[in-house]
PDB file of C-alpha atoms in Angstrom:
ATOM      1  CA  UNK A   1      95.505 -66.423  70.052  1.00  0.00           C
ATOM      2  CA  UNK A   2      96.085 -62.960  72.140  1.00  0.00           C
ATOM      3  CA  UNK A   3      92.989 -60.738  72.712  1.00  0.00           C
ATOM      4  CA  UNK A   4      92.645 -57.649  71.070  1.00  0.00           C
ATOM      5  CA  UNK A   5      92.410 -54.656  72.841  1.00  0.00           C
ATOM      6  CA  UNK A   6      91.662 -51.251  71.389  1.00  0.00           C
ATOM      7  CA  UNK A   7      93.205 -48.553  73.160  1.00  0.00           C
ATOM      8  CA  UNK A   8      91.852 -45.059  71.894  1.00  0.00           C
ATOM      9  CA  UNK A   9      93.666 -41.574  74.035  1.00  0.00           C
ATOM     10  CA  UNK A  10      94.730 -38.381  72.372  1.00  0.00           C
ATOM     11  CA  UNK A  11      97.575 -38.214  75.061  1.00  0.00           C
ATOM     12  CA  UNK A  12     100.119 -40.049  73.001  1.00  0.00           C
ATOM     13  CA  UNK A  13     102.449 -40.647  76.043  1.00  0.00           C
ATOM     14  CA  UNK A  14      99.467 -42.160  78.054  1.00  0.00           C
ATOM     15  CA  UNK A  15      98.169 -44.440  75.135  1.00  0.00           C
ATOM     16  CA  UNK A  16     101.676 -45.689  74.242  1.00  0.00           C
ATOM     17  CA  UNK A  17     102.117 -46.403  78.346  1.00  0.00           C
ATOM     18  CA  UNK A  18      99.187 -48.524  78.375  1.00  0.00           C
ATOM     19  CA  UNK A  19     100.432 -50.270  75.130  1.00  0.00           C
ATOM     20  CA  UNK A  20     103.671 -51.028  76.381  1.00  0.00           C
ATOM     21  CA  UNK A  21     101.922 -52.651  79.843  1.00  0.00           C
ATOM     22  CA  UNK A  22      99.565 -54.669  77.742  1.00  0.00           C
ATOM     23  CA  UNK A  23     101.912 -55.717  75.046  1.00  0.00           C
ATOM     24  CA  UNK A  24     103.929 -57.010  78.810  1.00  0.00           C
ATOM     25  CA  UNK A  25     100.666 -59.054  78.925  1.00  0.00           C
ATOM     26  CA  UNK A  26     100.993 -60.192  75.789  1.00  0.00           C
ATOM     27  CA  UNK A  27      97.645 -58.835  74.260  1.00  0.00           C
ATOM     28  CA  UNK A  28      97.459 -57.634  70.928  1.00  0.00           C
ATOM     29  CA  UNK A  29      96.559 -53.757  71.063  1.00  0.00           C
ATOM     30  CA  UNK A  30      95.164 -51.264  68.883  1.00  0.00           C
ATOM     31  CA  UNK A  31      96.231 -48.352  69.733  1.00  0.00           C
ATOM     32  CA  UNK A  32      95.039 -44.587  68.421  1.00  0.00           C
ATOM     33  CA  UNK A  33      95.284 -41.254  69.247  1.00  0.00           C
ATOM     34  CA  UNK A  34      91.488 -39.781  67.827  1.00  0.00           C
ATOM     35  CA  UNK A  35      88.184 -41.478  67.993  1.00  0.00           C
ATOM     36  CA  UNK A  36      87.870 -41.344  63.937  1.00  0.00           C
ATOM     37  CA  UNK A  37      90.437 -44.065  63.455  1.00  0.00           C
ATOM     38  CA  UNK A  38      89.276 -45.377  66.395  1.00  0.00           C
ATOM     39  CA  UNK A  39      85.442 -46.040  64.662  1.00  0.00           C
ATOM     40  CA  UNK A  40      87.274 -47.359  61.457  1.00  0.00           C
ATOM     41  CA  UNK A  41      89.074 -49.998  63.646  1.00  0.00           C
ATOM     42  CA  UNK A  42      85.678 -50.785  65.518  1.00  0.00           C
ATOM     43  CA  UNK A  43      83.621 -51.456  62.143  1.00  0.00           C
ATOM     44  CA  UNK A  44      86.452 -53.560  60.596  1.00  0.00           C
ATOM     45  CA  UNK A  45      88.229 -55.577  63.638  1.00  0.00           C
ATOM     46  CA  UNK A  46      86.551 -58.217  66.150  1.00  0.00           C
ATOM     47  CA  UNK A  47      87.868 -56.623  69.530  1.00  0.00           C
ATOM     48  CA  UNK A  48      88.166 -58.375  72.784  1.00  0.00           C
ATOM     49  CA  UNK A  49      87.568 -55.354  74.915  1.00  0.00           C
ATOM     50  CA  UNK A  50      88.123 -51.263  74.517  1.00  0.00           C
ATOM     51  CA  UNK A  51      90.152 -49.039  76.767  1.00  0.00           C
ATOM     52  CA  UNK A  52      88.886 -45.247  75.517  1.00  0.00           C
ATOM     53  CA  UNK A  53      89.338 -41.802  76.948  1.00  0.00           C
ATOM     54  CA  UNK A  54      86.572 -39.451  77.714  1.00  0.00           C
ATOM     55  CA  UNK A  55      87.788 -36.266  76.275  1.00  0.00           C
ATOM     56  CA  UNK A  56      88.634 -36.380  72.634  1.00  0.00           C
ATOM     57  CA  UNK A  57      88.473 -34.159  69.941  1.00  0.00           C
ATOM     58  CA  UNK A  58      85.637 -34.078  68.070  1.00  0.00           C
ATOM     59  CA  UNK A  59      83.864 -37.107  69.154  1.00  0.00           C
ATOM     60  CA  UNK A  60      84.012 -38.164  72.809  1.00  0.00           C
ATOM     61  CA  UNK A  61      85.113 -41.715  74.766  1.00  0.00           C
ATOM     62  CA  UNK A  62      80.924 -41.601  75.816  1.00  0.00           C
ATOM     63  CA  UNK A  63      79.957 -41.565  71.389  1.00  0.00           C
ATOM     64  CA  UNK A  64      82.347 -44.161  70.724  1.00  0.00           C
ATOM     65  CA  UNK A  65      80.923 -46.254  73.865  1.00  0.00           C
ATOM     66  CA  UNK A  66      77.417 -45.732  72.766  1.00  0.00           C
ATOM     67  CA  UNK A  67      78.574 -47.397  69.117  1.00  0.00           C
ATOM     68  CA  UNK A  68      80.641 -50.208  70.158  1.00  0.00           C
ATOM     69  CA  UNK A  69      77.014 -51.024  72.587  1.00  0.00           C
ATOM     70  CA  UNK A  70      75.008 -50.939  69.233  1.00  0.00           C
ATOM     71  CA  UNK A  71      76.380 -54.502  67.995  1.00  0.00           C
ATOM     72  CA  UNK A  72      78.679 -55.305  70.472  1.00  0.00           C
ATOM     73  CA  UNK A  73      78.784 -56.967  74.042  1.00  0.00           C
ATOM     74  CA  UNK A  74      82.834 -56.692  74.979  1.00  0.00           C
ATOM     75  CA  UNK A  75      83.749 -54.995  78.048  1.00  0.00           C
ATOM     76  CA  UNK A  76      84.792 -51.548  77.786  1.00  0.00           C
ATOM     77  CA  UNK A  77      86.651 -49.483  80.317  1.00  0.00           C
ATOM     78  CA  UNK A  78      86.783 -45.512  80.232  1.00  0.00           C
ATOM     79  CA  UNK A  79      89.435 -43.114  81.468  1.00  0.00           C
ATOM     80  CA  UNK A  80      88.423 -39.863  82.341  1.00  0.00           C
ATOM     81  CA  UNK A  81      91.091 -36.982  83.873  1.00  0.00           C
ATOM     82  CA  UNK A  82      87.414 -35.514  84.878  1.00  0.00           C
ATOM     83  CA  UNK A  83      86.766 -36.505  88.655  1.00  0.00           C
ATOM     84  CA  UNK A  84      83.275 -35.267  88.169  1.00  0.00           C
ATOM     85  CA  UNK A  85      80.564 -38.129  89.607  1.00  0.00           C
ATOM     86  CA  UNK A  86      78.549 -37.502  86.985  1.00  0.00           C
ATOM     87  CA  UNK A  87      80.907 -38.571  84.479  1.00  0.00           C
ATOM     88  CA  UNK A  88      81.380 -41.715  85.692  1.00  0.00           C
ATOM     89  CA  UNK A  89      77.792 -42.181  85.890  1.00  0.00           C
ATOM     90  CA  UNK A  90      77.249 -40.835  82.101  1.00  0.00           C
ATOM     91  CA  UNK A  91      79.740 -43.334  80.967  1.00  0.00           C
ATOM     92  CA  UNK A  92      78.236 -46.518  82.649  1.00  0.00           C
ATOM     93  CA  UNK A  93      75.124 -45.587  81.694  1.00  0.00           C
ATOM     94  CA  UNK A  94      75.624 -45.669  78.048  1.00  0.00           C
ATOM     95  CA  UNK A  95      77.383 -49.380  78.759  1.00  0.00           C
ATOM     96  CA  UNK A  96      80.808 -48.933  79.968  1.00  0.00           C
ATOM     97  CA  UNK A  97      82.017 -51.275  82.200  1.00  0.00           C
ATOM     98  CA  UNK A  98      84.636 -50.078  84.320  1.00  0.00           C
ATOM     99  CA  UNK A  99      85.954 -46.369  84.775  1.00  0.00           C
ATOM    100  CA  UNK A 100      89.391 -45.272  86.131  1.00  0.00           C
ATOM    101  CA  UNK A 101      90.432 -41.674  86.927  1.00  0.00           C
ATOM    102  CA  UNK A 102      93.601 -40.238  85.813  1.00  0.00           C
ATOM    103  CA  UNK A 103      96.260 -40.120  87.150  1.00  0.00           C
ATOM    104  CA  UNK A 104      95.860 -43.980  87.273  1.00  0.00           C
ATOM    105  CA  UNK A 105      98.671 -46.758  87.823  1.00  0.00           C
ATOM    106  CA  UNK A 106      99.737 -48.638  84.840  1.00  0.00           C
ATOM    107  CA  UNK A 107      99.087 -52.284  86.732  1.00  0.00           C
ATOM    108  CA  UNK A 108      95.878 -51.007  88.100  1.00  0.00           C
ATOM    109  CA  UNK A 109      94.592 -50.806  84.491  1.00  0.00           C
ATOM    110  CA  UNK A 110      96.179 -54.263  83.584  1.00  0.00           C
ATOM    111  CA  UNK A 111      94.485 -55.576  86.740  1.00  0.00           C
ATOM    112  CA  UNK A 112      91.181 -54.483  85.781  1.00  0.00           C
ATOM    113  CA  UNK A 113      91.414 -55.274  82.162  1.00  0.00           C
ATOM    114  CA  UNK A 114      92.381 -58.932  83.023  1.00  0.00           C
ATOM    115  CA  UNK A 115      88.935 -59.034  85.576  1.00  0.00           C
ATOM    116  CA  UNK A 116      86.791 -57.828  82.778  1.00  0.00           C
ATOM    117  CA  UNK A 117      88.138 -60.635  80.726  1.00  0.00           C
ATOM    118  CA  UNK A 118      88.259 -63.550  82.324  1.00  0.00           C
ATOM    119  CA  UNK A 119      84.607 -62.648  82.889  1.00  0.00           C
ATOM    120  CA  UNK A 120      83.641 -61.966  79.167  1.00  0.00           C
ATOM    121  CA  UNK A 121      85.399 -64.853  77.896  1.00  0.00           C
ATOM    122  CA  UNK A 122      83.669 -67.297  80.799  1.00  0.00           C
ATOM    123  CA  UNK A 123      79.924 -65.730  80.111  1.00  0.00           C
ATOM    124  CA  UNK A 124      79.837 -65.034  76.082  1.00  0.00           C
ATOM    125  CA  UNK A 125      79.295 -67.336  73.650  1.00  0.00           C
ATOM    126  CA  UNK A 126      80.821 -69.141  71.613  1.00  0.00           C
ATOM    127  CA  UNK A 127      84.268 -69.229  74.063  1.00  0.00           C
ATOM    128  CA  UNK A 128      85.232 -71.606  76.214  1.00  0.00           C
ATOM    129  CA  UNK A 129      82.702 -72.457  79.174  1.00  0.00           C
ATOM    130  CA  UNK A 130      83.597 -73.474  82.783  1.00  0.00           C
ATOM    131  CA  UNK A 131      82.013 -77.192  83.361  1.00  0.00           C
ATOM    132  CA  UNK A 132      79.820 -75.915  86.105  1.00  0.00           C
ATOM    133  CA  UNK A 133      78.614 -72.992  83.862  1.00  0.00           C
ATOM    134  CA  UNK A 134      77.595 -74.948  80.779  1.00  0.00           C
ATOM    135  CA  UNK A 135      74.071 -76.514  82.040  1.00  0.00           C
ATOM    136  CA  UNK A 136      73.447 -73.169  84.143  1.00  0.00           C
ATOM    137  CA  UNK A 137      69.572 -71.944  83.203  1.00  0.00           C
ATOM    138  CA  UNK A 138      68.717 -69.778  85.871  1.00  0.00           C
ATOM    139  CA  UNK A 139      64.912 -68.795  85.679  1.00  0.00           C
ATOM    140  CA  UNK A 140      62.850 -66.496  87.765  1.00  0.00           C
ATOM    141  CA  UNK A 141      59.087 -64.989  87.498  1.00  0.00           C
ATOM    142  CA  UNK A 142      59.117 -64.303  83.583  1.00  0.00           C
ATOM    143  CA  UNK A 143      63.141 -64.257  83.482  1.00  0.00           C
ATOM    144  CA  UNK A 144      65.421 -66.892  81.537  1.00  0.00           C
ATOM    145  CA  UNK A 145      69.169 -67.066  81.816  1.00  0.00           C
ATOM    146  CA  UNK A 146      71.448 -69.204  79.736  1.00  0.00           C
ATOM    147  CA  UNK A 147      74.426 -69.106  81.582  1.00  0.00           C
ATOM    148  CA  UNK A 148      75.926 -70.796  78.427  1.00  0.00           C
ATOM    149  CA  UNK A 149      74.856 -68.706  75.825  1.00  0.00           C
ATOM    150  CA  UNK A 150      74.709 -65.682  77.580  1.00  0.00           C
ATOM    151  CA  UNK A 151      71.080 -64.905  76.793  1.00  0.00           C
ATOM    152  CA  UNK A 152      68.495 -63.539  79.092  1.00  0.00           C
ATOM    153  CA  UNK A 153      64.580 -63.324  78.138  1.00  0.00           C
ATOM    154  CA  UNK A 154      62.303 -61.607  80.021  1.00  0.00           C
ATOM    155  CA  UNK A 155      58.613 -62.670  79.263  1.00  0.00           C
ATOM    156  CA  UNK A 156      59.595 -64.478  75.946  1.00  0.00           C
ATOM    157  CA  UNK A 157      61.409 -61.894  74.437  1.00  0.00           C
ATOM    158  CA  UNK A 158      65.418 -61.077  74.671  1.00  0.00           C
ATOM    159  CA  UNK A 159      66.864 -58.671  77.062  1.00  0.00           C
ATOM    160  CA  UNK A 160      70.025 -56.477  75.953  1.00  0.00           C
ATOM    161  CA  UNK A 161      72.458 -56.973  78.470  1.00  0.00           C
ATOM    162  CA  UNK A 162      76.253 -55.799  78.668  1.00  0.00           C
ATOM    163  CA  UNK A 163      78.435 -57.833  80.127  1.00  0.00           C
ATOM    164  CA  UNK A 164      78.642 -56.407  83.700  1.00  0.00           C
ATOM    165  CA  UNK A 165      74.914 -56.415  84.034  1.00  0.00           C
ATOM    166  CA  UNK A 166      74.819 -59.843  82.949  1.00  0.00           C
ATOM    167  CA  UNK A 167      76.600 -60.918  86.054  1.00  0.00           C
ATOM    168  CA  UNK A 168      74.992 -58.693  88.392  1.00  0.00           C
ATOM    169  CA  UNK A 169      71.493 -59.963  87.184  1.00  0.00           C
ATOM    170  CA  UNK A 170      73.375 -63.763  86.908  1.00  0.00           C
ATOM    171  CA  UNK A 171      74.512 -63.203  91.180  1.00  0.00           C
ATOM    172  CA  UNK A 172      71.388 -62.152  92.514  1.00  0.00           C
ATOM    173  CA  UNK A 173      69.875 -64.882  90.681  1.00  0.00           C
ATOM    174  CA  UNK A 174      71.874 -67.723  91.903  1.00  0.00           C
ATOM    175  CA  UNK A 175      71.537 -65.637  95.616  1.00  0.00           C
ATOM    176  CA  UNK A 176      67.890 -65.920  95.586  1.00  0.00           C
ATOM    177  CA  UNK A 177      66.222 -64.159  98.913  1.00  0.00           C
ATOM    178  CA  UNK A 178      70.330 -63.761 100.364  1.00  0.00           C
ATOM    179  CA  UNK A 179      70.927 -59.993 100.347  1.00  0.00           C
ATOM    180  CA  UNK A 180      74.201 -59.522  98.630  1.00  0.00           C
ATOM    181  CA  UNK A 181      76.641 -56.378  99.514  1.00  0.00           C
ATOM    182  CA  UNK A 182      77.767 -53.868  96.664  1.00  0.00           C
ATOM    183  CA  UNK A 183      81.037 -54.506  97.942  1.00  0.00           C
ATOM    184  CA  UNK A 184      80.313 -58.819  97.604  1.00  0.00           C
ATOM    185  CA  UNK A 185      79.277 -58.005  94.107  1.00  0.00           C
ATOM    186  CA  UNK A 186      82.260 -55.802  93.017  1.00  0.00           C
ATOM    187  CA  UNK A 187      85.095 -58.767  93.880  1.00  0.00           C
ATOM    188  CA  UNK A 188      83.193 -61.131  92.231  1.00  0.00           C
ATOM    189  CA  UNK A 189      82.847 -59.738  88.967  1.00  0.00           C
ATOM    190  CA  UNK A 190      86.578 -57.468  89.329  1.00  0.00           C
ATOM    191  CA  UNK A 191      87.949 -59.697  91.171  1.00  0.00           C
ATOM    192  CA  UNK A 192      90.285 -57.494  92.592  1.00  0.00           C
ATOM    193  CA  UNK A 193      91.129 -55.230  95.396  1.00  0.00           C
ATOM    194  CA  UNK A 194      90.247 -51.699  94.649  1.00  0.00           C
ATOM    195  CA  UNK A 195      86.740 -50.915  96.369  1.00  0.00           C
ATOM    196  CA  UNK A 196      85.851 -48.056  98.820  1.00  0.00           C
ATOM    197  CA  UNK A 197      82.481 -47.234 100.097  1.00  0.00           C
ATOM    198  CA  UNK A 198      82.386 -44.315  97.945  1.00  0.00           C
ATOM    199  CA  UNK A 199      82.320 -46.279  94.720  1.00  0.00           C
ATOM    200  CA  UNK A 200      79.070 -45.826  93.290  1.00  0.00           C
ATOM    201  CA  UNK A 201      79.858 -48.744  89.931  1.00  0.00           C
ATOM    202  CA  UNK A 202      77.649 -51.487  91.469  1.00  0.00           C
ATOM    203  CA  UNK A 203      74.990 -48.716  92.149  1.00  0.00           C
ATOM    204  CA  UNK A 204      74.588 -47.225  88.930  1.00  0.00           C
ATOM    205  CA  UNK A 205      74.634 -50.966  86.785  1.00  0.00           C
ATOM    206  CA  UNK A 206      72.040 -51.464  89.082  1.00  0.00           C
ATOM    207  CA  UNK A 207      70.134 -48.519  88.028  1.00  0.00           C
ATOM    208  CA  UNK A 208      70.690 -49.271  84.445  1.00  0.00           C
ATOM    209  CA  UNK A 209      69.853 -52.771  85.231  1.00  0.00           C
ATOM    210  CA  UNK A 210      66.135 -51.668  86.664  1.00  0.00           C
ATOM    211  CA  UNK A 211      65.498 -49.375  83.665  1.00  0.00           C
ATOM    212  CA  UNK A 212      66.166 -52.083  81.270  1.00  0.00           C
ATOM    213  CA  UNK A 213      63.788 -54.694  83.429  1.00  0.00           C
ATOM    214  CA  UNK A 214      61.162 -51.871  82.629  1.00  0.00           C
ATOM    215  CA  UNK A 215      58.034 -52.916  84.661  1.00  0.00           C
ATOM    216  CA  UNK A 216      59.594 -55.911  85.943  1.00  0.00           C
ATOM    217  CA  UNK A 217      62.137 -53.713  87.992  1.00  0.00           C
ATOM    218  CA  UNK A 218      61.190 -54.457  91.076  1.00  0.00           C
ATOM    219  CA  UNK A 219      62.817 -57.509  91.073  1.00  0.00           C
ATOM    220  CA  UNK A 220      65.457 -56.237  91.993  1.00  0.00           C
ATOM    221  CA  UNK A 221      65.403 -54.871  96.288  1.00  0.00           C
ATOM    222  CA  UNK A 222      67.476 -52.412  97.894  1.00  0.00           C
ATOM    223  CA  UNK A 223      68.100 -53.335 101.087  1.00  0.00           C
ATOM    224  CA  UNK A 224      69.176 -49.708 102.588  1.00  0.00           C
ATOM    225  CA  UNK A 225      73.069 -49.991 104.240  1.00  0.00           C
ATOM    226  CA  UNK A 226      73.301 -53.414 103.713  1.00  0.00           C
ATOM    227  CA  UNK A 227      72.692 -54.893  99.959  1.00  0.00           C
ATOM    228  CA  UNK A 228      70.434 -55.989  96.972  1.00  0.00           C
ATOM    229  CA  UNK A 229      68.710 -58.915  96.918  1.00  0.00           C
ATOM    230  CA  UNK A 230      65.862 -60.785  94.342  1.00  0.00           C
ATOM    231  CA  UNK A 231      62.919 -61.937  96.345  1.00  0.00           C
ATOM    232  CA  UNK A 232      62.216 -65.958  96.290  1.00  0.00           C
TER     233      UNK A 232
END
């Protein structure tokens, strides 16, 4: 069965683009053009992962974001024709996954959207789990990870996650005391080539990641210039 992407833009000719290129992929799109039908197709339709644009009329790419993250863990990736950093850093702090600036290339986006689901379907549950994956408990002062089930409990009692923070959290884990690069951490969960010292992604999830840990934050070390790493 094909996943289902919903692809919300008010630029017709750039929405029907990117549903022509993932159609090519064979996933199932649902594509529209304001972020009212896009809501309607949200409450009613189990989604694989959303592709939404910042600017819309009436409600923005950053409201819709902030519903899907009320009930729902899929990956979503934002386009913005803003280059503004703090943009980007609006949009993965309400729980977007991935960004990418217009003018963007067609396979870029196709690149990226396969990345953020081959991770989604390996980590949440109820899909199909890689061997190695499916007796993975990782477990660290107060902090529980089911690998399987994509939980994580801090102290007893369940942490909200999206899926990129899951496997940020889920890599320093299993790198316990290794400092790991921003750079190390962006191919394994994009799995791809499109990383320059100036992108900030890994940074802010981090951030997010920390506020969410509350008190239990410093878990997580910056090593300056070289990397993040959870102490042993």
């Amino acid at each position: 069965m094909p996943e289902k992407i919903l692809v919300v833009d008010d630029e017709k000719e750039i929405a029907d683009l990117v549903e022509l290129y993932l159609k090519n992929e064979n996933y199932e799109v649902c594509k529209f053009y304001t972020a009212r039908e896009a809501l309607a197709c949200i409450a009613s339709t189990e989604l694989d992962l959303a592709i939404l644009d910042i600017m819309l009329p009436g409600t923005s790419g950053f409201a819709i974001c902030q519903k899907i993250r009320e009930k729902h863990n899929y990956p979503v990736i934002m386009l913005t024709a803003k280059i503004e950093e703090t943009d980007k850093i609006t949009g993965l702090t309400l729980g977007a996954d991935d960004y990418i600036t217009k003018p963007f290339r067609p396979l870029e986006l196709v690149a990226r959207v396969k990345a953020q689901l081959r991770r989604y379907k390996r980590y949440n549950p109820g899909m199909a789990v890689e061997p190695d994956v499916q007796q993975s408990v990782l477990e660290h002062a107060g902090l529980t990870m089911n690998i399987k089930t994509h939980e994580c409990l801090l102290n007893e009692k369940p942490l909200t996650l999206t899926p990129t923070e899951f496997s940020l959290l889920r890599i320093l884990l299993e790198n316990k005391g290794q400092v790991v690069s921003a750079e190390e951490m962006f191919h394994q969960i994009w799995q791809d080539e499109y990383y320059t010292k100036s992108n900030n992604t890994i940074t802010v999830h981090i951030r997010h990641l920390r506020e969410k840990l509350g008190e239990s934050a410093g878990y997580i070390k910056t090593i300056w210039g070289v990397g993040y790493k959870i102490e042993k």
